[in-house]
Amino acid sequence: MSTAVQDVEFGWFIPTTGDGKYIGTELERESTAGYMIQVAQAAEEAGYTFALIPTGGGCLDAWIVGSAIATHTKVLRPLVAMRPGLISPITAARMATSLDYISNGRVAINVVTGGTPPDLVAMGDPLAFSHDERYERTLEFMTIVKEVLINSNTHKSKYLAANENYREIKKVHFKGKYYEIEGGASYPPPVQKPHPPIYFGGSSVAGKRTAAEIADVYLMWPEPLGWIEEQIDEMERIRKELRQEKGIDRKLRYGLRAQVLVRETEEAAWAAAWEIISKADKKAVEQSNVRFTQTDAVGQKRQNQLRSESEENGYVIAPNLWAGLSIVRGGGAMMLVGTPEQVADRIIEYVDAGISSFIFSGYPNLEEAEITGKLLLPVVKRKLQQQKNTAVQL
């Protein structure tokens, strides 16, 4: 599978739980509004076109942060978390279109179904320990959200101080296992038609089937290239099954959420990578190990496996792909490490496998956005353009 050069997008990350050069130790920088806005503006200046805002028990609310970022940037799109089961689908749709409206069509939605059971319990999720059922609920939730968003596009009239905002909108009626909606409608209509793009991650079969039905971009964490190719092949098989079973034939893009670190020399890059975990507190590492074993997320279990299998090799799991951060950090902890040319080559390999959306981050996120914007993105774009030129000549 290959991807056209014009289809490849690059996003950055907004640290909402603090930031710094080191992980597994005391915070160096608080996630103040000023700092997060500074990171967003640096990412925009570096050439990134969108920014992931994380979610979870330790994170500031993604929608609040997304609103702040949207009002202090010009083109950067906030990718905000929509969490089925923790909010009503109609309210979620209204939040999405409101942010799309005030940002002039820049919002993107990241559907987050899971998390660690303790975090989900703390958030009040009744399905905290029911993995597959959470994805069933997500499918219902997003079916309602998408229908409400699409239907709201029929709204045309605006009345000051009137109570007829929904008059022209076709109402949504839905009855499922988890939701029952009678006469659902949302306002305002989205600026992006028919709705903002929907990103979705989930490595289990249940997650992948849900993604195939509702997502525009299916997100994965970094793994060796062969593993990623297997995941894409599985998604394509699921898409084929959905066409045969339900007549659903939707276009789906693939994305990768990765840490990244580039320096002028390979030696400097690896030294900087190891420096990030050089002050990790032993207790923090032990607590992380306990947290990782509690997860029911298939993606995190795959990351755990990669960390374990690569420990004797200095956590190197593939050329320029390092699992060292995962001794402390969960989620997308795998890091691309090397010179700009080396890391760009790895990115191109992922593009050739079918990846067209990349979300990067680094420690600290402010400086690393600037470094990658200067050293890495120009090299990647040059190589993508060379591929395009070669393809045209052939």
Short mmCIF file of C-alpha atoms in Angstrom, two decimals:
data_model
loop_
_atom_site.label_atom_id
_atom_site.label_comp_id
_atom_site.label_asym_id
_atom_site.label_seq_id
_atom_site.Cartn_x
_atom_site.Cartn_y
_atom_site.Cartn_z
CA MET A 1 0.00 0.00 0.00
CA SER A 2 1.39 3.43 -0.89
CA THR A 3 0.30 6.93 0.07
CA ALA A 4 0.32 10.02 -2.12
CA VAL A 5 2.70 12.73 -0.91
CA GLN A 6 -0.07 15.32 -0.69
CA ASP A 7 -2.05 13.11 1.68
CA VAL A 8 0.61 12.91 4.41
CA GLU A 9 -0.03 15.12 7.45
CA PHE A 10 2.13 15.84 10.48
CA GLY A 11 0.81 16.72 13.93
CA TRP A 12 2.39 17.58 17.26
CA PHE A 13 1.34 17.10 20.90
CA ILE A 14 0.18 19.43 23.66
CA PRO A 15 1.51 18.40 27.09
CA THR A 16 -1.37 18.78 29.55
CA THR A 17 0.24 16.90 32.46
CA GLY A 18 3.42 18.93 32.64
CA ASP A 19 6.59 18.84 30.56
CA GLY A 20 10.35 18.71 30.81
CA LYS A 21 13.56 17.14 29.62
CA TYR A 22 13.26 14.14 31.96
CA ILE A 23 10.46 11.66 32.68
CA GLY A 24 9.82 9.60 35.79
CA THR A 25 10.95 12.45 38.02
CA GLU A 26 9.63 15.73 39.39
CA LEU A 27 7.95 18.04 36.89
CA GLU A 28 10.16 20.74 35.44
CA ARG A 29 7.35 22.72 33.80
CA GLU A 30 3.71 23.07 34.72
CA SER A 31 1.08 22.92 31.99
CA THR A 32 -0.03 26.49 32.35
CA ALA A 33 -2.22 28.06 29.69
CA GLY A 34 0.70 30.20 28.62
CA TYR A 35 3.05 27.25 28.22
CA MET A 36 0.60 25.07 26.28
CA ILE A 37 -0.19 27.97 23.96
CA GLN A 38 3.55 28.50 23.48
CA VAL A 39 3.97 24.83 22.49
CA ALA A 40 1.04 25.08 20.08
CA GLN A 41 2.44 28.20 18.44
CA ALA A 42 5.90 26.63 18.18
CA ALA A 43 4.38 23.54 16.52
CA GLU A 44 2.48 25.71 14.06
CA GLU A 45 5.63 27.69 13.26
CA ALA A 46 7.55 24.42 12.79
CA GLY A 47 5.14 23.26 10.09
CA TYR A 48 2.83 20.94 11.99
CA THR A 49 -0.79 21.26 10.93
CA PHE A 50 -2.60 19.80 13.96
CA ALA A 51 -1.97 18.96 17.60
CA LEU A 52 -3.16 16.04 19.72
CA ILE A 53 -4.49 17.02 23.13
CA PRO A 54 -4.36 13.96 25.39
CA THR A 55 -6.97 12.71 27.82
CA GLY A 56 -6.95 10.68 31.01
CA GLY A 57 -6.93 11.07 34.75
CA GLY A 58 -3.78 13.20 34.88
CA CYS A 59 -4.67 15.46 31.94
CA LEU A 60 -6.35 18.81 31.83
CA ASP A 61 -9.64 18.68 29.95
CA ALA A 62 -8.95 18.43 26.21
CA TRP A 63 -11.89 20.61 25.15
CA ILE A 64 -10.88 23.48 27.40
CA VAL A 65 -7.27 23.29 26.25
CA GLY A 66 -8.38 22.94 22.62
CA SER A 67 -10.45 26.10 22.87
CA ALA A 68 -7.51 28.04 24.28
CA ILE A 69 -5.18 26.79 21.56
CA ALA A 70 -7.65 27.50 18.78
CA THR A 71 -7.90 31.15 19.78
CA HIS A 72 -4.13 31.61 19.84
CA THR A 73 -3.17 29.90 16.56
CA LYS A 74 -4.01 30.53 12.92
CA VAL A 75 -3.95 27.17 11.11
CA LEU A 76 -3.14 24.55 13.76
CA ARG A 77 -6.05 22.14 14.27
CA PRO A 78 -6.75 20.95 17.84
CA LEU A 79 -7.35 17.18 17.94
CA VAL A 80 -9.56 16.81 21.02
CA ALA A 81 -10.77 13.72 22.87
CA MET A 82 -14.40 12.64 22.69
CA ARG A 83 -15.05 9.98 25.36
CA PRO A 84 -18.16 7.81 24.84
CA GLY A 85 -19.86 6.87 28.08
CA LEU A 86 -18.61 9.90 29.99
CA ILE A 87 -20.83 12.43 28.22
CA SER A 88 -24.06 12.31 26.21
CA PRO A 89 -23.67 11.96 22.42
CA ILE A 90 -25.83 15.03 21.68
CA THR A 91 -23.81 17.19 24.07
CA ALA A 92 -20.59 15.85 22.56
CA ALA A 93 -21.79 16.74 19.06
CA ARG A 94 -22.67 20.27 20.15
CA MET A 95 -19.25 20.71 21.78
CA ALA A 96 -17.53 19.56 18.60
CA THR A 97 -19.44 21.88 16.30
CA SER A 98 -19.12 24.82 18.70
CA LEU A 99 -15.33 24.44 18.69
CA ASP A 100 -15.39 23.92 14.93
CA TYR A 101 -17.36 27.14 14.61
CA ILE A 102 -15.16 29.34 16.81
CA SER A 103 -11.97 27.92 15.22
CA ASN A 104 -13.29 28.49 11.69
CA GLY A 105 -13.32 24.81 10.77
CA ARG A 106 -10.17 23.58 12.48
CA VAL A 107 -11.34 21.02 15.05
CA ALA A 108 -10.65 17.28 14.76
CA ILE A 109 -12.13 14.57 16.99
CA ASN A 110 -10.17 11.81 18.70
CA VAL A 111 -12.53 9.09 19.92
CA VAL A 112 -11.15 7.54 23.12
CA THR A 113 -12.99 4.42 24.22
CA GLY A 114 -10.63 2.97 26.80
CA GLY A 115 -8.04 3.71 29.41
CA THR A 116 -6.84 1.94 32.51
CA PRO A 117 -9.69 0.49 34.60
CA PRO A 118 -8.75 2.62 37.66
CA ASP A 119 -8.94 5.78 35.55
CA LEU A 120 -12.27 4.73 34.05
CA VAL A 121 -13.63 3.92 37.52
CA ALA A 122 -12.53 7.35 38.75
CA MET A 123 -14.30 8.94 35.76
CA GLY A 124 -17.52 7.12 36.62
CA ASP A 125 -17.61 4.74 33.65
CA PRO A 126 -19.95 1.81 34.44
CA LEU A 127 -18.15 -0.28 31.80
CA ALA A 128 -14.68 0.26 33.28
CA PHE A 129 -14.01 -3.49 33.36
CA SER A 130 -15.97 -4.43 30.23
CA HIS A 131 -13.58 -4.02 27.30
CA ASP A 132 -15.64 -5.20 24.31
CA GLU A 133 -18.85 -3.65 25.61
CA ARG A 134 -17.16 -0.27 25.70
CA TYR A 135 -16.59 -0.57 21.95
CA GLU A 136 -20.23 -1.60 21.42
CA ARG A 137 -21.24 1.54 23.30
CA THR A 138 -18.79 3.63 21.27
CA LEU A 139 -20.35 2.42 18.03
CA GLU A 140 -23.80 3.48 19.22
CA PHE A 141 -22.46 6.77 20.57
CA MET A 142 -20.64 7.73 17.38
CA THR A 143 -23.52 6.61 15.17
CA ILE A 144 -25.67 9.15 17.00
CA VAL A 145 -22.98 11.85 16.96
CA LYS A 146 -22.35 11.52 13.24
CA GLU A 147 -26.05 11.47 12.34
CA VAL A 148 -26.71 14.53 14.48
CA LEU A 149 -23.78 16.39 12.91
CA ILE A 150 -24.78 15.48 9.37
CA ASN A 151 -28.42 16.42 9.98
CA SER A 152 -27.44 19.79 11.48
CA ASN A 153 -26.04 20.81 8.08
CA THR A 154 -29.61 21.40 6.89
CA HIS A 155 -29.94 24.35 9.28
CA LYS A 156 -29.96 27.65 7.42
CA SER A 157 -31.98 30.30 9.25
CA LYS A 158 -30.77 32.32 12.22
CA TYR A 159 -33.21 34.03 14.53
CA LEU A 160 -32.18 36.43 17.28
CA ALA A 161 -33.85 35.60 20.61
CA ALA A 162 -36.01 32.89 19.07
CA ASN A 163 -36.57 29.30 20.15
CA GLU A 164 -36.69 27.65 16.72
CA ASN A 165 -33.05 26.78 16.09
CA TYR A 166 -33.97 23.14 15.39
CA ARG A 167 -36.96 23.81 13.14
CA GLU A 168 -35.21 22.94 9.86
CA ILE A 169 -33.14 20.08 11.23
CA LYS A 170 -34.11 16.45 10.72
CA LYS A 171 -34.35 14.87 14.16
CA VAL A 172 -32.42 11.77 15.20
CA HIS A 173 -34.31 8.79 16.61
CA PHE A 174 -32.20 5.97 17.95
CA LYS A 175 -32.80 2.99 20.20
CA GLY A 176 -29.93 0.71 21.10
CA LYS A 177 -28.46 -1.23 23.98
CA TYR A 178 -26.83 1.81 25.60
CA TYR A 179 -28.61 4.86 24.19
CA GLU A 180 -32.15 5.87 23.38
CA ILE A 181 -32.65 9.19 21.60
CA GLU A 182 -36.00 10.68 20.57
CA GLY A 183 -35.86 13.86 18.51
CA GLY A 184 -32.13 14.51 18.92
CA ALA A 185 -30.69 17.59 17.23
CA SER A 186 -27.64 19.81 17.55
CA TYR A 187 -26.67 23.40 16.77
CA PRO A 188 -24.60 25.01 15.27
CA PRO A 189 -23.85 23.02 12.11
CA PRO A 190 -20.18 22.12 11.62
CA VAL A 191 -18.01 24.33 9.44
CA GLN A 192 -16.32 21.20 8.02
CA LYS A 193 -18.75 19.17 5.93
CA PRO A 194 -20.29 16.78 6.63
CA HIS A 195 -18.48 16.79 10.00
CA PRO A 196 -14.98 17.26 11.48
CA PRO A 197 -12.55 14.39 10.79
CA ILE A 198 -12.72 11.51 13.27
CA TYR A 199 -9.56 9.81 14.57
CA PHE A 200 -9.78 6.52 16.44
CA GLY A 201 -7.40 4.05 18.07
CA GLY A 202 -7.99 0.52 19.34
CA SER A 203 -5.88 -2.56 18.67
CA SER A 204 -8.39 -5.25 19.64
CA VAL A 205 -10.71 -6.86 17.10
CA ALA A 206 -13.63 -5.03 18.73
CA GLY A 207 -11.76 -1.74 18.42
CA LYS A 208 -10.82 -2.31 14.81
CA ARG A 209 -14.36 -3.23 13.78
CA THR A 210 -15.65 -0.07 15.43
CA ALA A 211 -12.96 2.02 13.74
CA ALA A 212 -13.83 0.57 10.35
CA GLU A 213 -17.43 1.69 10.80
CA ILE A 214 -17.00 5.21 12.17
CA ALA A 215 -13.44 6.54 11.81
CA ASP A 216 -11.71 8.61 9.13
CA VAL A 217 -8.21 7.92 10.52
CA TYR A 218 -7.25 4.74 12.39
CA LEU A 219 -4.41 5.47 14.82
CA MET A 220 -1.70 3.04 15.94
CA TRP A 221 1.29 3.24 18.27
CA PRO A 222 4.77 2.65 16.82
CA GLU A 223 5.76 -0.96 16.29
CA PRO A 224 8.24 -2.69 13.97
CA LEU A 225 7.25 -2.17 10.36
CA GLY A 226 6.07 -5.79 9.92
CA TRP A 227 3.73 -5.46 12.90
CA ILE A 228 2.21 -2.28 11.47
CA GLU A 229 1.74 -3.94 8.08
CA GLU A 230 -0.06 -6.83 9.81
CA GLN A 231 -2.38 -4.41 11.60
CA ILE A 232 -3.22 -2.62 8.36
CA ASP A 233 -3.84 -5.95 6.63
CA GLU A 234 -6.19 -6.94 9.44
CA MET A 235 -8.05 -3.65 9.15
CA GLU A 236 -8.42 -4.15 5.41
CA ARG A 237 -9.84 -7.65 6.02
CA ILE A 238 -12.34 -6.18 8.49
CA ARG A 239 -13.32 -3.51 5.96
CA LYS A 240 -13.91 -6.25 3.40
CA GLU A 241 -16.07 -8.16 5.88
CA LEU A 242 -18.14 -5.05 6.59
CA ARG A 243 -18.71 -4.52 2.87
CA GLN A 244 -19.95 -8.10 2.56
CA GLU A 245 -22.00 -8.15 5.79
CA LYS A 246 -23.44 -4.63 5.99
CA GLY A 247 -22.65 -2.98 2.67
CA ILE A 248 -20.40 -0.49 4.49
CA ASP A 249 -17.63 0.72 2.20
CA ARG A 250 -15.83 3.67 3.75
CA LYS A 251 -12.45 5.19 3.00
CA LEU A 252 -10.06 4.80 5.91
CA ARG A 253 -6.66 6.39 6.46
CA TYR A 254 -3.98 5.12 8.84
CA GLY A 255 -2.02 7.10 11.40
CA LEU A 256 0.92 6.66 13.78
CA ARG A 257 1.37 8.29 17.19
CA ALA A 258 5.10 8.35 18.03
CA GLN A 259 7.80 10.00 20.09
CA VAL A 260 10.63 11.44 18.00
CA LEU A 261 14.16 12.67 18.65
CA VAL A 262 16.60 13.84 15.96
CA ARG A 263 20.06 15.32 16.25
CA GLU A 264 22.80 16.14 13.76
CA THR A 265 24.67 12.91 14.59
CA GLU A 266 23.43 9.47 15.57
CA GLU A 267 25.60 9.45 18.68
CA ALA A 268 24.11 12.72 19.90
CA ALA A 269 20.58 11.45 19.24
CA TRP A 270 21.03 8.27 21.29
CA ALA A 271 22.75 10.15 24.09
CA ALA A 272 19.83 12.58 24.25
CA ALA A 273 17.33 9.70 24.23
CA TRP A 274 18.94 7.94 27.19
CA GLU A 275 19.20 11.25 29.01
CA ILE A 276 15.39 11.49 29.11
CA ILE A 277 15.13 8.48 31.44
CA SER A 278 18.42 9.04 33.27
CA LYS A 279 16.69 10.53 36.32
CA ALA A 280 13.71 8.17 36.43
CA ASP A 281 12.81 7.41 40.03
CA LYS A 282 12.83 3.71 40.95
CA LYS A 283 9.41 4.04 42.57
CA ALA A 284 8.01 5.68 39.42
CA VAL A 285 9.26 2.76 37.33
CA GLU A 286 7.72 0.24 39.74
CA GLN A 287 4.39 2.09 39.77
CA SER A 288 4.39 2.19 35.97
CA ASN A 289 4.97 -1.57 35.78
CA VAL A 290 1.98 -2.16 38.05
CA ARG A 291 -0.18 0.20 36.00
CA PHE A 292 0.83 -1.46 32.73
CA THR A 293 -0.12 -4.92 34.01
CA GLN A 294 -3.58 -3.67 35.01
CA THR A 295 -4.53 -2.64 31.50
CA ASP A 296 -7.07 -4.46 29.36
CA ALA A 297 -5.99 -2.45 26.31
CA VAL A 298 -4.55 -4.67 23.58
CA GLY A 299 -2.39 -1.82 22.28
CA GLN A 300 -0.72 -1.33 25.65
CA LYS A 301 -0.17 -5.09 25.97
CA ARG A 302 1.64 -5.04 22.61
CA GLN A 303 3.80 -2.15 23.86
CA ASN A 304 4.55 -4.13 27.02
CA GLN A 305 5.66 -7.08 24.90
CA LEU A 306 7.99 -4.93 22.80
CA ARG A 307 9.57 -3.45 25.92
CA SER A 308 10.11 -6.86 27.48
CA GLU A 309 11.55 -8.46 24.34
CA SER A 310 13.96 -5.57 23.69
CA GLU A 311 15.31 -5.05 27.21
CA GLU A 312 18.50 -7.05 26.63
CA ASN A 313 19.11 -5.08 23.42
CA GLY A 314 19.01 -1.69 25.10
CA TYR A 315 15.30 -1.41 24.27
CA VAL A 316 16.05 -1.11 20.55
CA ILE A 317 13.16 -2.91 18.85
CA ALA A 318 13.89 -2.06 15.22
CA PRO A 319 16.20 0.27 13.27
CA ASN A 320 15.95 3.72 14.94
CA LEU A 321 12.96 2.58 17.03
CA TRP A 322 13.44 2.62 20.80
CA ALA A 323 11.28 1.42 23.70
CA GLY A 324 13.29 3.04 26.48
CA LEU A 325 10.64 5.59 27.47
CA SER A 326 8.16 2.77 28.07
CA ILE A 327 9.82 1.83 31.36
CA VAL A 328 7.90 4.82 32.75
CA ARG A 329 5.54 6.10 30.07
CA GLY A 330 2.48 4.22 28.85
CA GLY A 331 0.65 4.68 25.57
CA GLY A 332 2.64 5.92 22.60
CA ALA A 333 6.03 5.67 24.28
CA MET A 334 8.04 4.20 21.40
CA MET A 335 10.51 6.71 20.00
CA LEU A 336 12.10 7.23 16.59
CA VAL A 337 15.74 8.11 17.30
CA GLY A 338 18.56 9.13 14.95
CA THR A 339 19.75 11.69 12.45
CA PRO A 340 17.19 13.54 10.33
CA GLU A 341 18.03 11.30 7.37
CA GLN A 342 17.68 8.10 9.40
CA VAL A 343 14.38 9.03 11.02
CA ALA A 344 13.03 10.38 7.74
CA ASP A 345 13.82 7.04 6.11
CA ARG A 346 11.86 5.22 8.83
CA ILE A 347 8.93 7.59 8.33
CA ILE A 348 8.99 6.98 4.58
CA GLU A 349 8.90 3.23 5.24
CA TYR A 350 5.74 3.73 7.30
CA VAL A 351 4.28 5.91 4.52
CA ASP A 352 4.99 3.16 2.00
CA ALA A 353 3.17 0.73 4.31
CA GLY A 354 0.08 2.96 4.21
CA ILE A 355 0.50 5.51 7.01
CA SER A 356 -0.59 9.02 6.05
CA SER A 357 -1.04 10.74 9.43
CA PHE A 358 1.77 11.17 11.96
CA ILE A 359 1.47 12.59 15.48
CA PHE A 360 4.85 13.32 17.06
CA SER A 361 6.06 14.54 20.43
CA GLY A 362 9.31 14.83 22.36
CA TYR A 363 10.80 15.93 25.66
CA PRO A 364 10.47 18.77 26.21
CA ASN A 365 7.73 19.40 23.66
CA LEU A 366 8.49 23.07 23.15
CA GLU A 367 12.12 22.67 22.11
CA GLU A 368 11.58 19.39 20.27
CA ALA A 369 8.83 20.91 18.14
CA GLU A 370 11.31 23.58 17.06
CA ILE A 371 14.14 21.07 16.48
CA THR A 372 12.06 18.65 14.42
CA GLY A 373 10.57 21.53 12.47
CA LYS A 374 14.05 22.65 11.43
CA LEU A 375 15.84 19.30 11.06
CA LEU A 376 13.28 16.59 10.34
CA LEU A 377 10.18 17.84 8.54
CA PRO A 378 12.08 19.43 5.62
CA VAL A 379 13.96 16.15 5.04
CA VAL A 380 10.79 14.06 5.17
CA LYS A 381 8.98 16.39 2.79
CA ARG A 382 11.93 16.37 0.41
CA LYS A 383 11.97 12.59 0.34
CA LEU A 384 8.20 12.45 -0.18
CA GLN A 385 8.49 14.88 -3.07
CA GLN A 386 11.29 12.80 -4.60
CA GLN A 387 9.03 9.75 -4.41
CA LYS A 388 6.25 11.67 -6.10
CA ASN A 389 8.55 12.87 -8.89
CA THR A 390 9.84 9.34 -9.46
CA ALA A 391 6.30 7.98 -9.61
CA VAL A 392 5.31 10.61 -12.19
CA GLN A 393 8.32 9.74 -14.35
CA LEU A 394 7.41 6.06 -14.26
#
